[in-house]
CSV table of C-alpha atoms in Angstrom, one decimal:
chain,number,residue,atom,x,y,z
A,9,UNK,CA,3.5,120.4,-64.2
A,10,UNK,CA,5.1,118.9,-61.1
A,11,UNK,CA,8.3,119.1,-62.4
A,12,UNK,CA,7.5,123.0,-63.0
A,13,UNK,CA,9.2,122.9,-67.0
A,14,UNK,CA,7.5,123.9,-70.0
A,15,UNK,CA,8.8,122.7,-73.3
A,16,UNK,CA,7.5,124.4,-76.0
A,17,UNK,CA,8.0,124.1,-80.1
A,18,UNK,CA,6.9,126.3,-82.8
A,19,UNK,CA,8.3,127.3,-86.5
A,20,UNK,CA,8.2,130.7,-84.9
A,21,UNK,CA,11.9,130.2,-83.4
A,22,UNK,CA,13.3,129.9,-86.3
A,23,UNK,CA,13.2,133.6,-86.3
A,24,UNK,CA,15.6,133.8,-83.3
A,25,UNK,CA,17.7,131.3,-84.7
A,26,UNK,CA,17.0,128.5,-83.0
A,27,UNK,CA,17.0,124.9,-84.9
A,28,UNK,CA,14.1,123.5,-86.5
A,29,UNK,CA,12.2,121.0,-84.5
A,30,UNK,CA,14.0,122.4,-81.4
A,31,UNK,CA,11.7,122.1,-77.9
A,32,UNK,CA,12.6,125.1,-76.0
A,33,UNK,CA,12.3,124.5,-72.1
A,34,UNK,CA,10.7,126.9,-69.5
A,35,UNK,CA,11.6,126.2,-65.9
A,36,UNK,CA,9.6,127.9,-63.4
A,37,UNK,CA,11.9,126.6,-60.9
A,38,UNK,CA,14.6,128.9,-62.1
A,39,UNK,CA,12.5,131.4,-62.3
A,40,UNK,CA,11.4,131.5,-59.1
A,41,UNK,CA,14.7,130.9,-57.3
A,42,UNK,CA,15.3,134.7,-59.0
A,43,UNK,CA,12.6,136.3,-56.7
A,44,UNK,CA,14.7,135.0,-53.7
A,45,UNK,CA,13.7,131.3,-52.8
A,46,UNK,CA,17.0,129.8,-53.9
A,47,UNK,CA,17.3,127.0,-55.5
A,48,UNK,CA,14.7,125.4,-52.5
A,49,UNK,CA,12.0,126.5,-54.9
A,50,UNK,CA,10.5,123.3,-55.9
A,51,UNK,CA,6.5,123.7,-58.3
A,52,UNK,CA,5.4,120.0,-57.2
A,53,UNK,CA,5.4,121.5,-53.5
A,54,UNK,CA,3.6,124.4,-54.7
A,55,UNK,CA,1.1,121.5,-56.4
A,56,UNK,CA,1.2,119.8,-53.6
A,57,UNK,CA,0.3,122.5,-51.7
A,58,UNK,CA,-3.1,123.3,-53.9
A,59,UNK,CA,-4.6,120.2,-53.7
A,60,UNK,CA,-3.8,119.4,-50.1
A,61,UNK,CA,-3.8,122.4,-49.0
A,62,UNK,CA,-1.0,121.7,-46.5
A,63,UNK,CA,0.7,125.4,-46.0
A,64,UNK,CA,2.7,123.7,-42.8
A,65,UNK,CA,4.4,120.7,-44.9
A,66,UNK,CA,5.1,123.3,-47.6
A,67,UNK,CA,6.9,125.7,-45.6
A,68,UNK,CA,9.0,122.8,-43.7
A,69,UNK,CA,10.0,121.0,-47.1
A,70,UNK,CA,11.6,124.4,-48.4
A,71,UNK,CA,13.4,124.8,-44.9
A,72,UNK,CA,15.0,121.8,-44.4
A,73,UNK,CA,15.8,121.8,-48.2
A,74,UNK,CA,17.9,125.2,-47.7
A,75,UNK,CA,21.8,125.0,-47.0
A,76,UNK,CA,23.3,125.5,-43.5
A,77,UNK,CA,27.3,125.5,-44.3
A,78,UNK,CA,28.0,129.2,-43.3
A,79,UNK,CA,27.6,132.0,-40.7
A,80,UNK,CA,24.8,133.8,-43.1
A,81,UNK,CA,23.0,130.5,-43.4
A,82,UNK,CA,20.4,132.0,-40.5
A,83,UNK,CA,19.5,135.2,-42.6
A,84,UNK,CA,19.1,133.4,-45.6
A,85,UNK,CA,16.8,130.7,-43.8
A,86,UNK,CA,14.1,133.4,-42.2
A,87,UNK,CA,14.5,135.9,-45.1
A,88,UNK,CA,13.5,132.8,-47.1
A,89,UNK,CA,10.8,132.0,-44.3
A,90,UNK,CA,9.3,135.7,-44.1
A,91,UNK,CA,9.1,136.0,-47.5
A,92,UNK,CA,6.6,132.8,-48.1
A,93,UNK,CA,5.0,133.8,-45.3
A,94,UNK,CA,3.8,137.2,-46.8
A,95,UNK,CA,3.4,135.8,-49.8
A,96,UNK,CA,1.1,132.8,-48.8
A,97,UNK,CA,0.6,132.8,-45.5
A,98,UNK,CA,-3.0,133.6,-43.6
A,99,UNK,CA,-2.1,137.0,-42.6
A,100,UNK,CA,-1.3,137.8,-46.3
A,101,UNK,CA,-4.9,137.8,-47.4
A,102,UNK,CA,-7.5,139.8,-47.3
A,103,UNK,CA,-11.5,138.6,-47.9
A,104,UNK,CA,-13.0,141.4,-50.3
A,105,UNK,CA,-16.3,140.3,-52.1
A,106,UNK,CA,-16.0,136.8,-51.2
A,107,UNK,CA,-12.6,136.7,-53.0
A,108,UNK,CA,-9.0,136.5,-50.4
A,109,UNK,CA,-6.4,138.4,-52.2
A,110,UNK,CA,-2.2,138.7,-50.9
A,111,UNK,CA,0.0,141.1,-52.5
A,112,UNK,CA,4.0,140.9,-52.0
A,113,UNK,CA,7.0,142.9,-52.9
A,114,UNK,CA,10.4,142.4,-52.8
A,115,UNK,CA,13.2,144.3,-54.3
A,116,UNK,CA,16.8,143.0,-53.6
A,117,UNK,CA,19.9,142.4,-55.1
A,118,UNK,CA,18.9,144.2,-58.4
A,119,UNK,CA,15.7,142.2,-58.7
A,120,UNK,CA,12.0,143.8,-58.0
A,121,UNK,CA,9.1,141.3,-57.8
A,122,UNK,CA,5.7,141.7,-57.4
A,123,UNK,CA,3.2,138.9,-56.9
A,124,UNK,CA,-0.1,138.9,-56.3
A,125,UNK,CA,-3.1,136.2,-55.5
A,126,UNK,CA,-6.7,136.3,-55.8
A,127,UNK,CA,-8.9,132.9,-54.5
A,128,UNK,CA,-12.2,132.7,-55.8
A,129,UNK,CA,-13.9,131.2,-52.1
A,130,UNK,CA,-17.5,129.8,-51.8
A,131,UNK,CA,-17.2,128.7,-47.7
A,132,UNK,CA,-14.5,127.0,-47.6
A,133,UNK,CA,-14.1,125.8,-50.9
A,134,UNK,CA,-12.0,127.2,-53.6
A,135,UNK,CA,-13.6,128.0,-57.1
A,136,UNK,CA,-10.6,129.6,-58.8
A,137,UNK,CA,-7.1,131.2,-58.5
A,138,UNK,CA,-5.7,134.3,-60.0
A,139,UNK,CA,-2.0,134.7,-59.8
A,140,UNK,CA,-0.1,137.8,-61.7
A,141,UNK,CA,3.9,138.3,-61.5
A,142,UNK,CA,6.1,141.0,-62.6
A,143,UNK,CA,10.4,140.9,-62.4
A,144,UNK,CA,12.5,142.8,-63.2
A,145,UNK,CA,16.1,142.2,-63.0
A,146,UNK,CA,18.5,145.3,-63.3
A,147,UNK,CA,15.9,146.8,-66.1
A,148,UNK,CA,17.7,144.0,-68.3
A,149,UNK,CA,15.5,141.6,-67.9
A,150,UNK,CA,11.7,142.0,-67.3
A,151,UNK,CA,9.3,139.1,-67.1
A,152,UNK,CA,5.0,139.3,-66.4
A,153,UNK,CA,3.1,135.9,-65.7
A,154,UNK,CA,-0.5,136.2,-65.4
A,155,UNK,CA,-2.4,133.1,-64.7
A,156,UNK,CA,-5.8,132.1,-63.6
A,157,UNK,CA,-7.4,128.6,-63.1
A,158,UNK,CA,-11.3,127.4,-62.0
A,159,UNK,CA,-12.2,124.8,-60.0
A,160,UNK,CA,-12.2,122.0,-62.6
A,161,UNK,CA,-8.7,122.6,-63.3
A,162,UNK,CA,-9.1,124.5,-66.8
A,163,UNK,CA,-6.6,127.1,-67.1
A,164,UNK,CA,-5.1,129.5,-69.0
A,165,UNK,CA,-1.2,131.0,-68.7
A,166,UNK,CA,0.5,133.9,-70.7
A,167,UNK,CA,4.0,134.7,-70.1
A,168,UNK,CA,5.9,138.1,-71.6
A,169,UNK,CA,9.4,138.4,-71.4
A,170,UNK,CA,12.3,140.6,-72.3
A,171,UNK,CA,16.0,140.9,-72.7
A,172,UNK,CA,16.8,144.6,-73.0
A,173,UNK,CA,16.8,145.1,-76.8
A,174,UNK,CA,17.5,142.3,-77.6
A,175,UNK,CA,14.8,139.9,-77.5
A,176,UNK,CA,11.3,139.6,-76.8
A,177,UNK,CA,8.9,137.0,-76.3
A,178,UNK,CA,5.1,136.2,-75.4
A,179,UNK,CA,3.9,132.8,-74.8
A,180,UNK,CA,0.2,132.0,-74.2
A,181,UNK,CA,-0.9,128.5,-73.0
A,182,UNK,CA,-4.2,126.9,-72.3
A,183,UNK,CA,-5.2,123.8,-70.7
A,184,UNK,CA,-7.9,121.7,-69.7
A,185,UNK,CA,-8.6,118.6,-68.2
A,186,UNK,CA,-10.6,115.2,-69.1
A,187,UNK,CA,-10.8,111.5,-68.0
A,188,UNK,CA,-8.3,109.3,-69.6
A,189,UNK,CA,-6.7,105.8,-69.0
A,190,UNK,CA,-3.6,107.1,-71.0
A,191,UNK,CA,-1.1,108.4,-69.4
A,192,UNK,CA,0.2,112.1,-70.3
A,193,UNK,CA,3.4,113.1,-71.9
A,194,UNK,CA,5.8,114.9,-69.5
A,195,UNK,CA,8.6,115.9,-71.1
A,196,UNK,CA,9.8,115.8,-75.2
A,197,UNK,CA,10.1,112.0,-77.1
A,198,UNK,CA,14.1,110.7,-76.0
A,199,UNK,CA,16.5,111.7,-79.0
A,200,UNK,CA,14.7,115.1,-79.1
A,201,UNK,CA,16.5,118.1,-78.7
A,202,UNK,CA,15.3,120.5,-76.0
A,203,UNK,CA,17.6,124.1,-75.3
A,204,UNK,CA,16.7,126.3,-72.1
A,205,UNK,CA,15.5,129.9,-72.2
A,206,UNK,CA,18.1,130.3,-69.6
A,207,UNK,CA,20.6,129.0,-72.1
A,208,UNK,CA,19.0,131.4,-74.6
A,209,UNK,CA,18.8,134.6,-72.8
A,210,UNK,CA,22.8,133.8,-71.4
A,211,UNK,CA,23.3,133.9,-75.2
A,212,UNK,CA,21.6,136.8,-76.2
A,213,UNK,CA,23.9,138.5,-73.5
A,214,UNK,CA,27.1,137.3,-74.6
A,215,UNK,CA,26.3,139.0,-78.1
């Protein structure tokens, strides 16, 4: 997950015509850069920030990581700053029945977003994490993530997506986590071949 890609494969996308034994690749990177982080966006950051819990060194990697090389650079730096702020920072949340919830909206540039968090507290330790997404780009494209996690790290992710007319898709993953000494595959075998949704949905379009 630190890279923040998915890679799927099922017999199932044979139906959209995609090749047999095909790996199709989710980045949540991408994704996220559409609700108006740029291409700054970066899911081991947002890893890093769960299991360190360091807010400050998240917020300073996705600064420095933006471009200054013209006269709007400033704009795009504190819109890029107020938004992660009222999405994650102290003053988003709320403590209602022992859970701290944040709840952000942003509609620009054609594209609406909602987000919202829910952290399952016991003192000062976390128990759990709800997160639920919606997108919608130009009523094109529309896109709802719901996922929620406890605190050993069992999870469970659904994603729905869909491209005006023309294509739909729902995606449901669950994971858990064990002891091992091996070490866990990251990305598809080499010689594999892997296509983007992006590349997908860019197709669809075309048609």
């Amino acid at each position: 997950m630190e890279s923040g890609i998915y890679y799927i494969k099922s017999s199932i996308f044979d139906t959209i015509g995609v090749p047999a034994n095909t790996w199709i690749s989710l980045d949540f990177n991408e994704l996220m850069g559409m609700s108006g982080t740029g291409s700054s966006f970066n899911m081991k950051s947002i890893m890093d920030l769960a299991t360190k819990g360091d807010f400050e060194g998240y917020i300073n990697s996705v600064i420095k990581a933006m471009p200054v090389d013209s006269v709007s650079s400033y704009d795009d730096v504190k819109t890029a700053y107020d938004m992660i702020a009222n999405m994650l920072g102290d003053k988003a949340f709320t403590l209602e029945n022992g859970k701290y919830k944040s709840n952000y909206t942003v509609n620009e540039d054609g594209v609406e977003m909602t987000y919202a968090m829910t952290f399952d507290a016991d003192g000062d330790k976390i128990n759990g994490c709800a997160i639920k997404m919606h997108m919608n780009s130009d009523g094109v494209m529309t896109m709802d993530m719901d996922v929620n996690s406890d605190k050993d790290l069992n999870s469970n992710v659904t994603i729905t997506m869909s491209m005006a007319d023309m294509m739909k898709l729902y995606m449901e993953f669950k994971a858990s986590t064990t002891a091992t000494t091996e070490s866990p595959l990251t990305a598809p075998p080499a010689g594999e071949t892997v296509t983007s949704i992006e590349s997908l949905m860019g197709s669809a379009m075309a048609e």
